[in-house]
PDB file of C-alpha atoms and ligand atoms in Angstrom:
ATOM      1  CA  MET A   2       0.001   0.000   0.004  1.00 95.00           C
ATOM      2  CA  LYS A   3       1.304   3.461  -0.933  1.00 98.00           C
ATOM      3  CA  THR A   4       1.800   6.070   1.786  1.00 98.00           C
ATOM      4  CA  ALA A   5       1.207   9.804   1.537  1.00 99.00           C
ATOM      5  CA  ILE A   6       1.830  12.632   3.965  1.00 99.00           C
ATOM      6  CA  VAL A   7      -0.602  15.524   3.718  1.00 99.00           C
ATOM      7  CA  THR A   8       0.320  18.692   5.584  1.00 99.00           C
ATOM      8  CA  GLY A   9      -2.589  20.856   6.720  1.00 98.00           C
ATOM      9  CA  ALA A  10      -5.123  18.024   6.830  1.00 98.00           C
ATOM     10  CA  THR A  11      -7.327  19.614   9.497  1.00 98.00           C
ATOM     11  CA  SER A  12      -9.503  21.486   7.015  1.00 98.00           C
ATOM     12  CA  GLY A  13     -10.147  22.408   3.400  1.00 98.00           C
ATOM     13  CA  ILE A  14      -7.994  20.970   0.640  1.00 99.00           C
ATOM     14  CA  GLY A  15      -5.771  18.892   2.931  1.00 99.00           C
ATOM     15  CA  GLU A  16      -8.693  17.245   4.687  1.00 98.00           C
ATOM     16  CA  ALA A  17     -10.435  16.488   1.380  1.00 98.00           C
ATOM     17  CA  THR A  18      -7.179  15.160  -0.078  1.00 99.00           C
ATOM     18  CA  THR A  19      -6.731  12.834   2.887  1.00 98.00           C
ATOM     19  CA  ARG A  20     -10.236  11.466   2.323  1.00 98.00           C
ATOM     20  CA  ALA A  21      -9.695  11.120  -1.436  1.00 98.00           C
ATOM     21  CA  LEU A  22      -6.364   9.314  -1.044  1.00 98.00           C
ATOM     22  CA  VAL A  23      -7.710   6.899   1.560  1.00 98.00           C
ATOM     23  CA  GLY A  24     -10.743   6.291  -0.652  1.00 98.00           C
ATOM     24  CA  ALA A  25      -8.377   5.412  -3.498  1.00 98.00           C
ATOM     25  CA  GLY A  26      -6.461   2.864  -1.402  1.00 98.00           C
ATOM     26  CA  TRP A  27      -3.629   4.963   0.016  1.00 98.00           C
ATOM     27  CA  GLN A  28      -2.649   5.267   3.650  1.00 98.00           C
ATOM     28  CA  VAL A  29      -2.097   8.822   4.847  1.00 98.00           C
ATOM     29  CA  ILE A  30      -0.103  10.650   7.501  1.00 99.00           C
ATOM     30  CA  ALA A  31      -2.396  13.600   8.254  1.00 98.00           C
ATOM     31  CA  THR A  32      -0.860  16.635   9.935  1.00 98.00           C
ATOM     32  CA  GLY A  33      -1.924  20.034  11.245  1.00 98.00           C
ATOM     33  CA  ARG A  34      -1.961  21.927  14.517  1.00 98.00           C
ATOM     34  CA  ARG A  35      -5.562  21.171  15.517  1.00 98.00           C
ATOM     35  CA  ALA A  36      -5.499  17.727  17.121  1.00 98.00           C
ATOM     36  CA  ASP A  37      -9.249  18.054  17.760  1.00 98.00           C
ATOM     37  CA  ARG A  38      -9.768  18.065  13.969  1.00 98.00           C
ATOM     38  CA  LEU A  39      -7.353  15.206  13.275  1.00 98.00           C
ATOM     39  CA  ALA A  40      -8.904  12.826  15.818  1.00 98.00           C
ATOM     40  CA  PRO A  41     -12.374  12.617  14.188  1.00 98.00           C
ATOM     41  CA  LEU A  42     -10.772  12.315  10.745  1.00 98.00           C
ATOM     42  CA  ALA A  43      -8.742   9.340  11.931  1.00 98.00           C
ATOM     43  CA  ALA A  44     -11.792   7.859  13.643  1.00 98.00           C
ATOM     44  CA  GLU A  45     -13.762   8.206  10.403  1.00 97.00           C
ATOM     45  CA  LEU A  46     -11.096   6.857   8.055  1.00 98.00           C
ATOM     46  CA  GLY A  47      -9.693   4.122  10.280  1.00 97.00           C
ATOM     47  CA  GLU A  48      -6.307   2.476  10.451  1.00 97.00           C
ATOM     48  CA  ARG A  49      -5.139   3.802   7.099  1.00 98.00           C
ATOM     49  CA  VAL A  50      -4.688   7.238   8.707  1.00 98.00           C
ATOM     50  CA  HIS A  51      -1.911   8.162  11.111  1.00 98.00           C
ATOM     51  CA  THR A  52      -2.196  11.636  12.625  1.00 98.00           C
ATOM     52  CA  ALA A  53       0.526  13.969  13.855  1.00 98.00           C
ATOM     53  CA  ALA A  54      -0.468  17.282  15.437  1.00 98.00           C
ATOM     54  CA  PHE A  55       2.274  19.898  15.336  1.00 98.00           C
ATOM     55  CA  ASP A  56       3.051  23.360  14.010  1.00 98.00           C
ATOM     56  CA  ILE A  57       4.676  22.907  10.610  1.00 98.00           C
ATOM     57  CA  ARG A  58       6.966  25.893  11.341  1.00 98.00           C
ATOM     58  CA  ASP A  59       8.542  23.975  14.207  1.00 98.00           C
ATOM     59  CA  ALA A  60      11.347  21.931  12.614  1.00 98.00           C
ATOM     60  CA  ALA A  61      12.070  20.048  15.833  1.00 98.00           C
ATOM     61  CA  ALA A  62       8.409  19.032  16.155  1.00 98.00           C
ATOM     62  CA  LEU A  63       8.481  17.863  12.537  1.00 98.00           C
ATOM     63  CA  ASP A  64      11.478  15.662  13.322  1.00 98.00           C
ATOM     64  CA  VAL A  65       9.765  14.228  16.398  1.00 98.00           C
ATOM     65  CA  ALA A  66       6.621  13.451  14.386  1.00 98.00           C
ATOM     66  CA  LEU A  67       8.547  11.781  11.561  1.00 98.00           C
ATOM     67  CA  ASP A  68      10.812   9.839  13.912  1.00 98.00           C
ATOM     68  CA  ALA A  69       7.720   8.549  15.729  1.00 98.00           C
ATOM     69  CA  LEU A  70       6.000   7.190  12.624  1.00 98.00           C
ATOM     70  CA  PRO A  71       4.840   3.598  13.000  1.00 98.00           C
ATOM     71  CA  ASP A  72       6.920   1.289  10.773  1.00 98.00           C
ATOM     72  CA  ARG A  73       4.160   0.765   8.272  1.00 97.00           C
ATOM     73  CA  PHE A  74       3.885   4.544   7.653  1.00 98.00           C
ATOM     74  CA  SER A  75       7.624   5.201   7.484  1.00 97.00           C
ATOM     75  CA  GLY A  76       8.117   4.754   3.734  1.00 98.00           C
ATOM     76  CA  ILE A  77       6.580   7.870   2.210  1.00 98.00           C
ATOM     77  CA  ASP A  78       5.681   7.767  -1.510  1.00 98.00           C
ATOM     78  CA  LEU A  79       3.816  11.071  -1.813  1.00 98.00           C
ATOM     79  CA  LEU A  80       4.323  14.424  -0.109  1.00 99.00           C
ATOM     80  CA  VAL A  81       1.424  16.848  -0.423  1.00 99.00           C
ATOM     81  CA  ASN A  82       2.784  20.207   0.686  1.00 99.00           C
ATOM     82  CA  ASN A  83      -0.565  21.790   1.421  1.00 99.00           C
ATOM     83  CA  ALA A  84      -0.322  23.571   4.802  1.00 99.00           C
ATOM     84  CA  GLY A  85      -0.384  27.292   4.159  1.00 98.00           C
ATOM     85  CA  LEU A  86      -2.246  30.488   4.623  1.00 98.00           C
ATOM     86  CA  ALA A  87      -2.823  34.069   3.590  1.00 98.00           C
ATOM     87  CA  LEU A  88      -3.080  36.758   6.230  1.00 98.00           C
ATOM     88  CA  GLY A  89      -4.587  40.119   5.363  1.00 97.00           C
ATOM     89  CA  THR A  90      -6.132  41.658   2.264  1.00 96.00           C
ATOM     90  CA  VAL A  91      -4.725  45.166   2.573  1.00 97.00           C
ATOM     91  CA  PRO A  92      -2.039  46.758   0.376  1.00 97.00           C
ATOM     92  CA  ALA A  93       1.608  46.308   1.376  1.00 98.00           C
ATOM     93  CA  GLN A  94       1.875  49.751   2.909  1.00 98.00           C
ATOM     94  CA  ALA A  95      -0.935  48.890   5.371  1.00 98.00           C
ATOM     95  CA  ALA A  96       0.053  45.286   6.064  1.00 98.00           C
ATOM     96  CA  LYS A  97       1.436  43.896   9.307  1.00 98.00           C
ATOM     97  CA  LEU A  98       5.028  42.711   9.218  1.00 98.00           C
ATOM     98  CA  ASP A  99       4.135  39.869  11.573  1.00 98.00           C
ATOM     99  CA  ASP A 100       1.575  38.618   9.057  1.00 98.00           C
ATOM    100  CA  TRP A 101       4.190  38.653   6.304  1.00 98.00           C
ATOM    101  CA  ARG A 102       6.616  36.719   8.487  1.00 98.00           C
ATOM    102  CA  THR A 103       3.970  34.134   9.378  1.00 98.00           C
ATOM    103  CA  MET A 104       3.175  33.567   5.698  1.00 99.00           C
ATOM    104  CA  ILE A 105       6.853  33.225   4.784  1.00 99.00           C
ATOM    105  CA  ASP A 106       7.559  30.952   7.760  1.00 99.00           C
ATOM    106  CA  THR A 107       4.616  28.688   6.865  1.00 99.00           C
ATOM    107  CA  ASN A 108       4.297  28.782   3.074  1.00 99.00           C
ATOM    108  CA  VAL A 109       8.017  28.933   2.287  1.00 99.00           C
ATOM    109  CA  THR A 110      10.334  27.973   5.178  1.00 99.00           C
ATOM    110  CA  ALA A 111       8.221  25.133   6.563  1.00 99.00           C
ATOM    111  CA  LEU A 112       7.497  23.784   3.097  1.00 99.00           C
ATOM    112  CA  VAL A 113      11.187  23.618   2.187  1.00 98.00           C
ATOM    113  CA  THR A 114      12.029  22.085   5.572  1.00 98.00           C
ATOM    114  CA  VAL A 115       9.531  19.257   5.112  1.00 98.00           C
ATOM    115  CA  THR A 116      10.650  18.757   1.523  1.00 98.00           C
ATOM    116  CA  HIS A 117      14.355  18.672   2.446  1.00 98.00           C
ATOM    117  CA  ARG A 118      13.695  16.189   5.228  1.00 98.00           C
ATOM    118  CA  LEU A 119      11.674  13.802   3.014  1.00 98.00           C
ATOM    119  CA  LEU A 120      13.636  14.057  -0.243  1.00 98.00           C
ATOM    120  CA  PRO A 121      16.087  11.181   0.405  1.00 98.00           C
ATOM    121  CA  GLY A 122      13.220   8.744   1.038  1.00 98.00           C
ATOM    122  CA  LEU A 123      11.227  10.059  -1.905  1.00 98.00           C
ATOM    123  CA  ILE A 124      14.237   9.510  -4.183  1.00 98.00           C
ATOM    124  CA  GLU A 125      14.720   6.003  -2.830  1.00 98.00           C
ATOM    125  CA  ARG A 126      11.070   5.177  -3.508  1.00 98.00           C
ATOM    126  CA  LYS A 127      10.728   7.151  -6.775  1.00 98.00           C
ATOM    127  CA  GLY A 128       7.949   9.084  -5.103  1.00 98.00           C
ATOM    128  CA  ALA A 129       6.119  12.309  -5.849  1.00 98.00           C
ATOM    129  CA  ILE A 130       5.664  15.791  -4.433  1.00 99.00           C
ATOM    130  CA  VAL A 131       2.560  17.887  -5.002  1.00 99.00           C
ATOM    131  CA  ASN A 132       2.940  21.504  -3.926  1.00 99.00           C
ATOM    132  CA  LEU A 133      -0.005  23.813  -3.323  1.00 99.00           C
ATOM    133  CA  ALA A 134       0.874  27.091  -4.999  1.00 99.00           C
ATOM    134  CA  SER A 135      -1.837  29.487  -6.203  1.00 98.00           C
ATOM    135  CA  VAL A 136      -2.917  31.724  -9.056  1.00 98.00           C
ATOM    136  CA  ALA A 137      -1.761  34.440  -6.636  1.00 98.00           C
ATOM    137  CA  GLY A 138       1.796  33.373  -7.467  1.00 98.00           C
ATOM    138  CA  THR A 139       1.338  34.209 -11.134  1.00 98.00           C
ATOM    139  CA  TYR A 140      -1.158  37.088 -11.259  1.00 97.00           C
ATOM    140  CA  PRO A 141      -0.769  40.166  -9.065  1.00 96.00           C
ATOM    141  CA  TYR A 142      -3.745  41.672  -7.272  1.00 95.00           C
ATOM    142  CA  THR A 143      -4.120  44.374  -4.651  1.00 95.00           C
ATOM    143  CA  GLY A 144      -3.521  42.885  -1.226  1.00 97.00           C
ATOM    144  CA  GLY A 145      -1.838  39.789  -2.655  1.00 97.00           C
ATOM    145  CA  ASN A 146       1.654  41.140  -1.881  1.00 98.00           C
ATOM    146  CA  VAL A 147       3.581  38.657   0.272  1.00 98.00           C
ATOM    147  CA  TYR A 148       1.037  35.845  -0.066  1.00 98.00           C
ATOM    148  CA  GLY A 149       1.486  35.946  -3.850  1.00 98.00           C
ATOM    149  CA  GLY A 150       5.244  36.148  -3.337  1.00 98.00           C
ATOM    150  CA  THR A 151       5.267  32.958  -1.276  1.00 99.00           C
ATOM    151  CA  LYS A 152       3.230  31.127  -3.897  1.00 99.00           C
ATOM    152  CA  ALA A 153       5.497  32.310  -6.724  1.00 99.00           C
ATOM    153  CA  PHE A 154       8.314  30.787  -4.672  1.00 99.00           C
ATOM    154  CA  VAL A 155       6.431  27.491  -4.406  1.00 99.00           C
ATOM    155  CA  ARG A 156       5.830  27.402  -8.162  1.00 99.00           C
ATOM    156  CA  GLN A 157       9.461  28.132  -9.031  1.00 99.00           C
ATOM    157  CA  LEU A 158      10.775  25.743  -6.366  1.00 99.00           C
ATOM    158  CA  THR A 159       8.660  23.040  -8.021  1.00 99.00           C
ATOM    159  CA  LEU A 160      10.228  23.668 -11.411  1.00 98.00           C
ATOM    160  CA  ASN A 161      13.740  23.855  -9.957  1.00 98.00           C
ATOM    161  CA  LEU A 162      13.188  20.607  -8.072  1.00 99.00           C
ATOM    162  CA  ARG A 163      12.202  19.042 -11.381  1.00 98.00           C
ATOM    163  CA  ALA A 164      15.558  20.096 -12.774  1.00 98.00           C
ATOM    164  CA  ASP A 165      17.554  18.859  -9.782  1.00 98.00           C
ATOM    165  CA  LEU A 166      15.653  15.566  -9.553  1.00 98.00           C
ATOM    166  CA  HIS A 167      16.212  14.831 -13.234  1.00 98.00           C
ATOM    167  CA  GLY A 168      16.803  11.128 -13.697  1.00 98.00           C
ATOM    168  CA  THR A 169      15.665  10.131 -10.188  1.00 98.00           C
ATOM    169  CA  GLY A 170      12.129   9.205 -11.193  1.00 98.00           C
ATOM    170  CA  VAL A 171      10.711  11.580  -8.584  1.00 98.00           C
ATOM    171  CA  ARG A 172       7.750  13.599  -9.853  1.00 98.00           C
ATOM    172  CA  VAL A 173       7.071  17.148  -8.707  1.00 98.00           C
ATOM    173  CA  SER A 174       3.957  19.195  -9.451  1.00 99.00           C
ATOM    174  CA  SER A 175       2.701  22.675  -8.625  1.00 99.00           C
ATOM    175  CA  ILE A 176      -1.072  23.040  -8.377  1.00 98.00           C
ATOM    176  CA  GLU A 177      -2.227  26.606  -8.726  1.00 99.00           C
ATOM    177  CA  PRO A 178      -5.866  27.018  -7.815  1.00 98.00           C
ATOM    178  CA  GLY A 179      -7.985  30.109  -7.950  1.00 98.00           C
ATOM    179  CA  MET A 180     -10.861  30.522  -5.529  1.00 98.00           C
ATOM    180  CA  VAL A 181     -11.624  27.423  -3.451  1.00 98.00           C
ATOM    181  CA  GLU A 182     -14.231  27.688  -0.700  1.00 98.00           C
ATOM    182  CA  THR A 183     -12.489  26.518   2.476  1.00 98.00           C
ATOM    183  CA  GLU A 184     -11.501  28.152   5.743  1.00 98.00           C
ATOM    184  CA  PHE A 185      -8.852  30.063   3.784  1.00 98.00           C
ATOM    185  CA  THR A 186     -10.758  33.362   3.714  1.00 97.00           C
ATOM    186  CA  LEU A 187     -11.844  33.027   7.345  1.00 97.00           C
ATOM    187  CA  VAL A 188      -8.157  32.733   8.260  1.00 98.00           C
ATOM    188  CA  ARG A 189      -7.134  35.502   5.890  1.00 98.00           C
ATOM    189  CA  THR A 190      -9.625  37.942   7.378  1.00 97.00           C
ATOM    190  CA  GLY A 191      -8.812  37.058  10.986  1.00 97.00           C
ATOM    191  CA  GLY A 192     -12.062  35.161  11.541  1.00 97.00           C
ATOM    192  CA  ASP A 193     -14.517  37.428   9.716  1.00 97.00           C
ATOM    193  CA  GLN A 194     -17.243  34.913   8.815  1.00 97.00           C
ATOM    194  CA  SER A 195     -19.381  37.446   6.988  1.00 97.00           C
ATOM    195  CA  ALA A 196     -16.450  38.568   4.786  1.00 95.00           C
ATOM    196  CA  SER A 197     -15.806  34.933   3.961  1.00 95.00           C
ATOM    197  CA  ASP A 198     -19.489  34.246   3.234  1.00 96.00           C
ATOM    198  CA  THR A 199     -19.719  37.387   1.064  1.00 96.00           C
ATOM    199  CA  LEU A 200     -16.690  36.430  -1.029  1.00 94.00           C
ATOM    200  CA  TYR A 201     -18.042  33.016  -1.912  1.00 96.00           C
ATOM    201  CA  ALA A 202     -21.771  33.911  -2.061  1.00 96.00           C
ATOM    202  CA  GLY A 203     -23.372  33.186  -5.415  1.00 96.00           C
ATOM    203  CA  SER A 204     -20.015  32.630  -7.127  1.00 96.00           C
ATOM    204  CA  ASP A 205     -19.992  28.856  -7.482  1.00 97.00           C
ATOM    205  CA  PRO A 206     -16.355  28.587  -6.324  1.00 98.00           C
ATOM    206  CA  MET A 207     -14.252  25.441  -6.503  1.00 98.00           C
ATOM    207  CA  THR A 208     -14.535  23.048  -3.600  1.00 98.00           C
ATOM    208  CA  ALA A 209     -11.814  21.365  -1.597  1.00 98.00           C
ATOM    209  CA  GLU A 210     -13.016  18.110  -3.168  1.00 98.00           C
ATOM    210  CA  ASP A 211     -12.351  19.519  -6.664  1.00 98.00           C
ATOM    211  CA  ILE A 212      -8.718  20.135  -5.760  1.00 99.00           C
ATOM    212  CA  ALA A 213      -8.416  16.832  -3.921  1.00 99.00           C
ATOM    213  CA  ALA A 214      -9.608  15.027  -7.069  1.00 98.00           C
ATOM    214  CA  THR A 215      -6.959  16.899  -9.062  1.00 98.00           C
ATOM    215  CA  ILE A 216      -4.227  15.877  -6.616  1.00 98.00           C
ATOM    216  CA  LEU A 217      -5.450  12.291  -6.715  1.00 98.00           C
ATOM    217  CA  TRP A 218      -5.428  12.360 -10.530  1.00 98.00           C
ATOM    218  CA  ILE A 219      -1.819  13.565 -10.517  1.00 98.00           C
ATOM    219  CA  ALA A 220      -0.815  10.974  -7.949  1.00 97.00           C
ATOM    220  CA  ALA A 221      -2.373   8.195 -10.015  1.00 97.00           C
ATOM    221  CA  LEU A 222      -0.766   9.097 -13.352  1.00 98.00           C
ATOM    222  CA  PRO A 223       1.564   6.525 -14.875  1.00 97.00           C
ATOM    223  CA  PRO A 224       5.148   6.930 -13.604  1.00 96.00           C
ATOM    224  CA  HIS A 225       6.463   8.315 -16.925  1.00 97.00           C
ATOM    225  CA  LEU A 226       4.212  11.409 -16.734  1.00 98.00           C
ATOM    226  CA  ASN A 227       4.849  14.597 -14.744  1.00 98.00           C
ATOM    227  CA  VAL A 228       2.394  17.469 -14.431  1.00 98.00           C
ATOM    228  CA  ASN A 229       4.766  20.420 -13.973  1.00 98.00           C
ATOM    229  CA  THR A 230       2.200  23.100 -13.204  1.00 98.00           C
ATOM    230  CA  LEU A 231      -1.552  22.992 -13.196  1.00 98.00           C
ATOM    231  CA  GLU A 232      -3.584  26.221 -12.998  1.00 98.00           C
ATOM    232  CA  ILE A 233      -7.240  25.730 -12.203  1.00 98.00           C
ATOM    233  CA  MET A 234     -10.068  28.191 -11.543  1.00 98.00           C
ATOM    234  CA  PRO A 235     -13.821  28.208 -11.167  1.00 98.00           C
ATOM    235  CA  VAL A 236     -15.551  29.354 -14.349  1.00 98.00           C
ATOM    236  CA  SER A 237     -16.935  32.287 -12.353  1.00 98.00           C
ATOM    237  CA  GLN A 238     -13.444  33.721 -11.712  1.00 97.00           C
ATOM    238  CA  SER A 239     -11.294  35.393 -14.362  1.00 97.00           C
ATOM    239  CA  PHE A 240      -9.058  38.422 -14.787  1.00 94.00           C
ATOM    240  CA  ALA A 241      -9.319  42.153 -14.212  1.00 89.00           C
ATOM    241  CA  GLY A 242      -7.018  44.472 -16.115  1.00 83.00           C
ATOM    242  CA  PHE A 243      -4.191  46.838 -15.282  1.00 92.00           C
ATOM    243  CA  GLN A 244      -4.870  49.981 -13.280  1.00 93.00           C
ATOM    244  CA  VAL A 245      -3.772  53.530 -14.055  1.00 95.00           C
ATOM    245  CA  ALA A 246      -3.245  56.219 -11.416  1.00 95.00           C
ATOM    246  CA  ARG A 247      -4.139  59.690 -12.782  1.00 96.00           C
ATOM    247  CA  THR A 248      -2.154  61.824 -10.368  1.00 94.00           C
ATOM    248  CA  LYS A 249      -0.543  64.218 -12.873  1.00 92.00           C
ATOM    249  CA  GLN A 250      -1.963  67.759 -12.767  1.00 83.00           C
TER     250      GLN A 250
HETATM  251  P1  NDP B 242      -7.646  26.043   5.058  1.00 81.99           P
HETATM  252  O1  NDP B 242      -7.464  27.251   5.903  1.00 81.99           O
HETATM  253  O2  NDP B 242      -8.958  25.386   5.026  1.00 81.99           O
HETATM  254  O3  NDP B 242      -6.538  24.941   5.435  1.00 81.99           O
HETATM  255  C1  NDP B 242      -5.215  25.304   5.710  1.00 81.99           C
HETATM  256  C2  NDP B 242      -4.512  24.140   6.363  1.00 81.99           C
HETATM  257  O4  NDP B 242      -3.147  24.545   6.611  1.00 81.99           O
HETATM  258  C3  NDP B 242      -5.121  23.765   7.703  1.00 81.99           C
HETATM  259  O5  NDP B 242      -5.194  22.370   7.810  1.00 81.99           O
HETATM  260  C4  NDP B 242      -4.146  24.316   8.720  1.00 81.99           C
HETATM  261  O6  NDP B 242      -4.067  23.502   9.875  1.00 81.99           O
HETATM  262  C5  NDP B 242      -2.820  24.201   7.936  1.00 81.99           C
HETATM  263  N1  NDP B 242      -1.837  25.100   8.523  1.00 81.99           N
HETATM  264  C6  NDP B 242      -1.774  26.459   8.455  1.00 81.99           C
HETATM  265  N2  NDP B 242      -0.763  26.921   9.212  1.00 81.99           N
HETATM  266  C7  NDP B 242      -0.182  25.822   9.779  1.00 81.99           C
HETATM  267  C8  NDP B 242       0.888  25.635  10.702  1.00 81.99           C
HETATM  268  N3  NDP B 242       1.585  26.684  11.183  1.00 81.99           N
HETATM  269  N4  NDP B 242       1.212  24.386  11.087  1.00 81.99           N
HETATM  270  C9  NDP B 242       0.522  23.324  10.595  1.00 81.99           C
HETATM  271  N5  NDP B 242      -0.492  23.429   9.714  1.00 81.99           N
HETATM  272  C10 NDP B 242      -0.851  24.669   9.334  1.00 81.99           C
HETATM  273  O7  NDP B 242      -7.200  26.500   3.584  1.00 81.99           O
HETATM  274  P2  NDP B 242      -7.095  25.712   2.184  1.00 81.99           P
HETATM  275  O8  NDP B 242      -7.452  24.299   2.350  1.00 81.99           O
HETATM  276  O9  NDP B 242      -7.816  26.507   1.198  1.00 81.99           O
HETATM  277  O10 NDP B 242      -5.543  25.897   1.897  1.00 81.99           O
HETATM  278  C11 NDP B 242      -4.661  24.822   1.658  1.00 81.99           C
HETATM  279  C12 NDP B 242      -3.546  25.310   0.730  1.00 81.99           C
HETATM  280  O11 NDP B 242      -4.114  25.669  -0.522  1.00 81.99           O
HETATM  281  C13 NDP B 242      -2.803  26.543   1.253  1.00 81.99           C
HETATM  282  O12 NDP B 242      -1.420  26.378   0.975  1.00 81.99           O
HETATM  283  C14 NDP B 242      -3.383  27.681   0.410  1.00 81.99           C
HETATM  284  O13 NDP B 242      -2.487  28.746   0.254  1.00 81.99           O
HETATM  285  C15 NDP B 242      -3.623  26.946  -0.901  1.00 81.99           C
HETATM  286  N6  NDP B 242      -4.609  27.581  -1.783  1.00 81.99           N
HETATM  287  C16 NDP B 242      -5.879  27.857  -1.352  1.00 81.99           C
HETATM  288  C17 NDP B 242      -6.783  28.460  -2.214  1.00 81.99           C
HETATM  289  C18 NDP B 242      -8.154  28.854  -1.792  1.00 81.99           C
HETATM  290  O14 NDP B 242      -8.792  29.672  -2.477  1.00 81.99           O
HETATM  291  N7  NDP B 242      -8.695  28.292  -0.708  1.00 81.99           N
HETATM  292  C19 NDP B 242      -6.396  28.795  -3.595  1.00 81.99           C
HETATM  293  C20 NDP B 242      -5.038  28.485  -3.919  1.00 81.99           C
HETATM  294  C21 NDP B 242      -4.189  27.874  -3.057  1.00 81.99           C
HETATM  295  P3  NDP B 242      -4.098  24.035  11.392  1.00 81.99           P
HETATM  296  O15 NDP B 242      -4.697  25.405  11.388  1.00 81.99           O
HETATM  297  O16 NDP B 242      -4.899  23.017  12.130  1.00 81.99           O
HETATM  298  O17 NDP B 242      -2.659  24.024  11.797  1.00 81.99           O
HETATM  299  C1  8X3 B 243      -5.845  31.704  -2.992  1.00 81.99           C
HETATM  300  C2  8X3 B 243      -6.395  32.192  -4.264  1.00 81.99           C
HETATM  301  O1  8X3 B 243      -7.130  34.254  -5.532  1.00 81.99           O
HETATM  302  O2  8X3 B 243      -7.569  34.179  -3.122  1.00 81.99           O
HETATM  303  O3  8X3 B 243      -4.537  31.302  -3.167  1.00 81.99           O
HETATM  304  O4  8X3 B 243      -5.323  34.517  -3.925  1.00 81.99           O
HETATM  305  S1  8X3 B 243      -6.601  33.860  -4.196  1.00 81.99           S
END
């Protein structure tokens, strides 16, 4: 049986991906800070799920969790680097530095730490890495500032890993979703449920299950195929244009 580790499995895309992988016959190491979310997931999905509750920014806690894996979960074939967040919707000049640091620590530093730690085993097993980037890493928008920067990093890291892992058989993919209705906006707005509800209302956004199905599709492709990048949006979301400031008298 193949083994995956899904970071950020306590909600949204990571939780749906855990369900999808288990449904397709995988066993999954499900991680996230909220142990009270992981416990019911494990109870629901049974012995094919092993949970590890820790803050992904804490490299020592990551080591403890990986060192404590039961034998049957210790050979990891698929790393889904999903844990991540956006904080704030305001322009750079109004943003909080702490929010920027939290996004970089989580979306960039923690992601590379997990990846670095698991790479030797993934090479040994000719495994795969699926990284959650975002359309925000390709297209700028007001308030996207550091969040978009972290996701551009994830996209480019994916491509550079492809180059470095040439000939190893390891597959690496960057998934770049647009709007997915999860707890993402609740987190981004500091818990503003009505802002979150308003954003998604009437828009027919993507669901966490849509992205989970995409990840599962990538994971199930024949070993000679690599999806480098995959940008995916709801039909209801598209592009606005450039803006022009008319400040000249
Ligand atoms: P959710 O907020 O629903 O889920 C985020 C997950 O990340 C949670 O399980 C959370 O777990 C985990 N996480 C965040 N910070 C930490 C931390 N410090 N330590 C451990 N786990 C952490 O959002 P989504 O499911 O939407 O987001 C998943 C990924 O998809 C993110 O990388 C996001 O940037 C990306 N994405 C989302 C889009 C969207 O529109 N929703 C679009 C494009 C990309 P916990 O809080 O329990 O620690
Ligand atoms: C999340 C997608 O468009 O809200 O990564 O930045 S967006």
